[in-house]
Short mmCIF file of C-alpha atoms in Angstrom, two decimals:
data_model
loop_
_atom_site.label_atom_id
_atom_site.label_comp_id
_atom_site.label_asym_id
_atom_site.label_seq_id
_atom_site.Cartn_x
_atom_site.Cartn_y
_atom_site.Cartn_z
CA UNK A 23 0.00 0.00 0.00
CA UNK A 24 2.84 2.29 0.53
CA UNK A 25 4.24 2.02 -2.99
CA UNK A 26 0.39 2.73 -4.06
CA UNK A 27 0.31 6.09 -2.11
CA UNK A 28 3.84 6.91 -2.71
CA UNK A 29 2.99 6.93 -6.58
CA UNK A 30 -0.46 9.34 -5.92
CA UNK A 31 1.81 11.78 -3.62
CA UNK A 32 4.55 12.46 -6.84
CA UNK A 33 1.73 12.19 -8.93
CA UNK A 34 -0.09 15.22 -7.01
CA UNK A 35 3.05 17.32 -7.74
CA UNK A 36 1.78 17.03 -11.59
CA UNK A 37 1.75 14.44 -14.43
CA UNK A 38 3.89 11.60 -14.86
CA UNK A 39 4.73 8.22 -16.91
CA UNK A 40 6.39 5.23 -15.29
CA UNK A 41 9.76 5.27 -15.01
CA UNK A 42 10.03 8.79 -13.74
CA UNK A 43 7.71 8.21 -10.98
CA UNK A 44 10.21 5.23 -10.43
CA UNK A 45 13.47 7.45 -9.94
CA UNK A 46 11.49 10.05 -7.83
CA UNK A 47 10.10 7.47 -5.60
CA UNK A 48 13.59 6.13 -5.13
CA UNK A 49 15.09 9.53 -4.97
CA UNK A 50 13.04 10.53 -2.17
CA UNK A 51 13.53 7.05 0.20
CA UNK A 52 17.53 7.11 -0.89
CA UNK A 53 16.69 3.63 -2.76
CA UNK A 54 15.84 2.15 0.11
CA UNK A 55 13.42 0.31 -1.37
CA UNK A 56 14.17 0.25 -5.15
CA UNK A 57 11.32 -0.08 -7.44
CA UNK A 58 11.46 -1.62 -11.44
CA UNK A 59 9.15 0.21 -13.87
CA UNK A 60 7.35 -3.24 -14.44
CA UNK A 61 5.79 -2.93 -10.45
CA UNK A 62 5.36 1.46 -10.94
CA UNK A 63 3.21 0.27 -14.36
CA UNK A 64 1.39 -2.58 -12.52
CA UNK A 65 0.45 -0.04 -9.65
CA UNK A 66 -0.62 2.53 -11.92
CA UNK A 67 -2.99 0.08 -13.87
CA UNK A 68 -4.58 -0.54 -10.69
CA UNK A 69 -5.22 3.17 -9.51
CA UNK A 70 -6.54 3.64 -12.93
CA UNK A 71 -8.85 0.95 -12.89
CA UNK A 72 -10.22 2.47 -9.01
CA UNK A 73 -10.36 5.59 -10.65
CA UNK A 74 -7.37 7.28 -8.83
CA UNK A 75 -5.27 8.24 -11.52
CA UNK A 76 -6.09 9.03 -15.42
CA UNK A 77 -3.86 8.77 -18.73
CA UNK A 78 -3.51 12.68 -18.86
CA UNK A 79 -1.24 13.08 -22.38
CA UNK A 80 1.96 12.55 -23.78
CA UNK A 81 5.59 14.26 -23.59
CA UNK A 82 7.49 15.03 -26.27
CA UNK A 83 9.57 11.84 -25.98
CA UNK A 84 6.08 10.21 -26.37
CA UNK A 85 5.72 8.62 -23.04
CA UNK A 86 2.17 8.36 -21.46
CA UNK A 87 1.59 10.67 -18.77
CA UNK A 88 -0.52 9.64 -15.88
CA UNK A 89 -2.71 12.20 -13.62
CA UNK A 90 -4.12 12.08 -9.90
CA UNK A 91 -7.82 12.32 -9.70
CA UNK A 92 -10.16 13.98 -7.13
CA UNK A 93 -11.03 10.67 -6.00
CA UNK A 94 -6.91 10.09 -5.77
CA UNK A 95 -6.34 13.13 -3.66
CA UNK A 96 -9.18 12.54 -1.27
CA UNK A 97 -7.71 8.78 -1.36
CA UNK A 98 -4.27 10.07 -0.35
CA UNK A 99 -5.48 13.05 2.14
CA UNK A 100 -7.41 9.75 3.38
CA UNK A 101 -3.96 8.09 3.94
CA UNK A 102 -1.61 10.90 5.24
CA UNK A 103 -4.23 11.35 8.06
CA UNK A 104 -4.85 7.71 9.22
CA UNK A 105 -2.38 6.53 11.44
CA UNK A 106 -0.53 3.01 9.95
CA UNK A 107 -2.20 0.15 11.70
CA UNK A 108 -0.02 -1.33 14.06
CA UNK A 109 -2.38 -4.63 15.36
CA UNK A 110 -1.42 -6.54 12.14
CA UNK A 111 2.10 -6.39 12.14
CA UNK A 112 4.19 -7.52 9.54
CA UNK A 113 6.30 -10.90 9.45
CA UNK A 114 9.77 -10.17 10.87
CA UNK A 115 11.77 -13.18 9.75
CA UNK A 116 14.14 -12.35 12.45
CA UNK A 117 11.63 -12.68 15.33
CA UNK A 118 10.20 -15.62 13.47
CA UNK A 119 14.30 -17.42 13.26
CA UNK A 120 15.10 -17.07 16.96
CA UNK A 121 11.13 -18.23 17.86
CA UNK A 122 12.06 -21.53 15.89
CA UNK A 123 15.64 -22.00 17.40
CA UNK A 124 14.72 -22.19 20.71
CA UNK A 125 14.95 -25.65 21.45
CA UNK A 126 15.82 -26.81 17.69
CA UNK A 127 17.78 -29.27 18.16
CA UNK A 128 21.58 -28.71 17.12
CA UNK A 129 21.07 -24.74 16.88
CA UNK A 130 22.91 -23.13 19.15
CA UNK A 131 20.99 -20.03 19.77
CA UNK A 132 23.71 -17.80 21.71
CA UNK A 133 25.66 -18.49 18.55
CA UNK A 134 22.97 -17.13 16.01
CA UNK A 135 22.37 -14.20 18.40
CA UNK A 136 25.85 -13.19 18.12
CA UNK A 137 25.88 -13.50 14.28
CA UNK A 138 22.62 -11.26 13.99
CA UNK A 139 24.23 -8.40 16.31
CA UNK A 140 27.35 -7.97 14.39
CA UNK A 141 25.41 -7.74 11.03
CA UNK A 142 22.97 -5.29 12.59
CA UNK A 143 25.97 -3.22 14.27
CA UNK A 144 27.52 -3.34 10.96
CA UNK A 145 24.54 -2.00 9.25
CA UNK A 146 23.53 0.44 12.23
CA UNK A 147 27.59 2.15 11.48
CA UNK A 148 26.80 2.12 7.78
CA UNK A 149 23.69 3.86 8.22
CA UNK A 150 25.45 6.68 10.63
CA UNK A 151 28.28 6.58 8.06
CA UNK A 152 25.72 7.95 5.39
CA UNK A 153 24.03 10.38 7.46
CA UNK A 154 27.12 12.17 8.65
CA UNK A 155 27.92 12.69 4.61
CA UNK A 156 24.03 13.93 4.23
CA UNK A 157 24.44 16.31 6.93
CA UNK A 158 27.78 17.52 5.71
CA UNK A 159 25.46 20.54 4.36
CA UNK A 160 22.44 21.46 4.67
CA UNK A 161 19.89 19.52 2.91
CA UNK A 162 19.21 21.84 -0.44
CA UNK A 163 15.77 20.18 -1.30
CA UNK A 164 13.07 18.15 -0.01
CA UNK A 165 13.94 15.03 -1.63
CA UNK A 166 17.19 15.12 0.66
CA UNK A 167 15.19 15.51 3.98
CA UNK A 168 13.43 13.00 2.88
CA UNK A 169 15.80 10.63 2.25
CA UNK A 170 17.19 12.00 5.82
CA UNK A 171 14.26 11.54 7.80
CA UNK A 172 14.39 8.02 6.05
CA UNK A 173 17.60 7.27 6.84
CA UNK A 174 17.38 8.20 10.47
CA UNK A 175 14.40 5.92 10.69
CA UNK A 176 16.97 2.95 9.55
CA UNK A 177 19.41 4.02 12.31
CA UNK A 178 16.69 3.70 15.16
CA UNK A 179 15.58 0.46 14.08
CA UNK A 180 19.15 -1.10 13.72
CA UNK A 181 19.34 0.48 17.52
CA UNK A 182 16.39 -1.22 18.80
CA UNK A 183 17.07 -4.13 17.02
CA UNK A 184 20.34 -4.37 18.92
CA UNK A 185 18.99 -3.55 22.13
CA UNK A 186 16.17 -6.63 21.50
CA UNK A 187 19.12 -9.12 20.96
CA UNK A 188 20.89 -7.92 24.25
CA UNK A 189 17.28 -8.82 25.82
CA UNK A 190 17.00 -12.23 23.81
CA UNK A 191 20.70 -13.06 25.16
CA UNK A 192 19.70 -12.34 28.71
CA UNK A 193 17.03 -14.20 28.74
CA UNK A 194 18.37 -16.97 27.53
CA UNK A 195 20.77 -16.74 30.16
CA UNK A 196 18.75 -16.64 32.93
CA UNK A 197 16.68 -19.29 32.06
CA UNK A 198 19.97 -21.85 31.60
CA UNK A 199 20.57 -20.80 35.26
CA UNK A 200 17.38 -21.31 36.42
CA UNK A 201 17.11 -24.46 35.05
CA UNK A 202 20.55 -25.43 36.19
CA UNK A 203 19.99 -24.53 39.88
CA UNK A 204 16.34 -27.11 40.01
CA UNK A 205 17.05 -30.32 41.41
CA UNK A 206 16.54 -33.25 39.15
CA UNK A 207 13.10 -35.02 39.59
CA UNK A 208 13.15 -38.34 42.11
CA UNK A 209 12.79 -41.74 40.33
CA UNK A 210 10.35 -43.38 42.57
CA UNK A 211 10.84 -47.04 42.62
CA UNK A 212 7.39 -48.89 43.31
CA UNK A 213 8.20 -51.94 45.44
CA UNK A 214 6.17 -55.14 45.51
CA UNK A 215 4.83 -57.25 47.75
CA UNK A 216 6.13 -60.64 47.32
CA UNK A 217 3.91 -63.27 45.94
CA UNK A 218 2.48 -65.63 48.40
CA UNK A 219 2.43 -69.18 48.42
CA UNK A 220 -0.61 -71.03 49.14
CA UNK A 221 -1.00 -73.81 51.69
CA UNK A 222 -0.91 -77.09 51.22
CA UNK A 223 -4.59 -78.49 51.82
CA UNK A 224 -4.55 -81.06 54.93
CA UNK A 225 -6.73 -84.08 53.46
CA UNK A 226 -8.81 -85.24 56.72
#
């Protein structure tokens, strides 16, 4: 849905055709999440058929220029004031990795931990790296706050990340203690009563 509304909000700045709507959209997100025309084309045939966007004309080059709509603008005023819904969240395959390891048998858990936080530190300093060159000067257009306020977004999620595996580790620590400190269960041994032997009858 975000690719969907990205495409009305360029497209409210005045017509467009495919593949420049692709290197804005990238432009503005730092190709964060890098688009090919063949998904921008898609998503426009779909806002056309809701009625969202129209074929307006053509350029000189002769590409097809599309057009938001009323019905697009209300759509995306619709969007920019709706808070994203947060009770469906999406799959994180990270959360979903360390949910399966626990107890998998011949994953060591610590061990994939440790492997996820140096990746994520390693992106979290790449991230900073890139922000410290975008704030070298003062950003000279919207499209590089954008990619700023982007990029910062990146940073704080690498952070929490990181502080989430700390937790995980923790955890996992404590609970190897705690199960290290209960005594192992009793095996109770059920004894039996030995079998008697019957009496010989007395013939009188």
């Amino acid at each position: 849905m975000s690719i969907r509304h990205g495409l009305l909000a360029l497209l409210e700045r005045g017509p467009r055709y495919g593949s420049q709507l692709r290197t804005e959209f990238e432009s503005r997100t730092g190709s964060t999440w890098p688009l090919n025309v063949g998904q921008v084309y898609t998503t426009l045939s779909r806002l056309e058929r809701d009625g969202l966007v129209a074929q307006d004309d053509e350029d000189d080059q002769g590409h097809t220029l599309y057009a938001i709509t009323d019905e697009g603008r209300a759509e995306l005023r619709s969007w920019f004031e709706t808070p994203v819904d947060r009770s469906s969240p999406p799959r994180d395959e990270l959360a979903i990795k360390l949910a399966m390891a626990v107890g998998a048998p011949g994953v060591d858990i610590r061990a994939v931990i440790q492997s996820q936080r140096r990746h994520t530190l390693k992106a979290m300093q790449d991230y900073t790296r890139l922000k410290g060159q975008a704030l070298a000067d003062v950003p000279a257009n919207r499209d590089e706050v954008a990619w700023l306020l982007v990029l910062e977004q990146l940073i704080f999620h690498a952070e929490a990340e990181a502080r989430w595996l700390d937790h995980c580790e923790s955890r996992l620590v404590r609970l190897a203690e705690a199960a290290a400190t209960q005594p192992e269960p009793e095996v109770r041994t059920t004894s039996r009563a030995p079998a008697r032997t019957a009496r010989p009858r007395t013939r009188r």
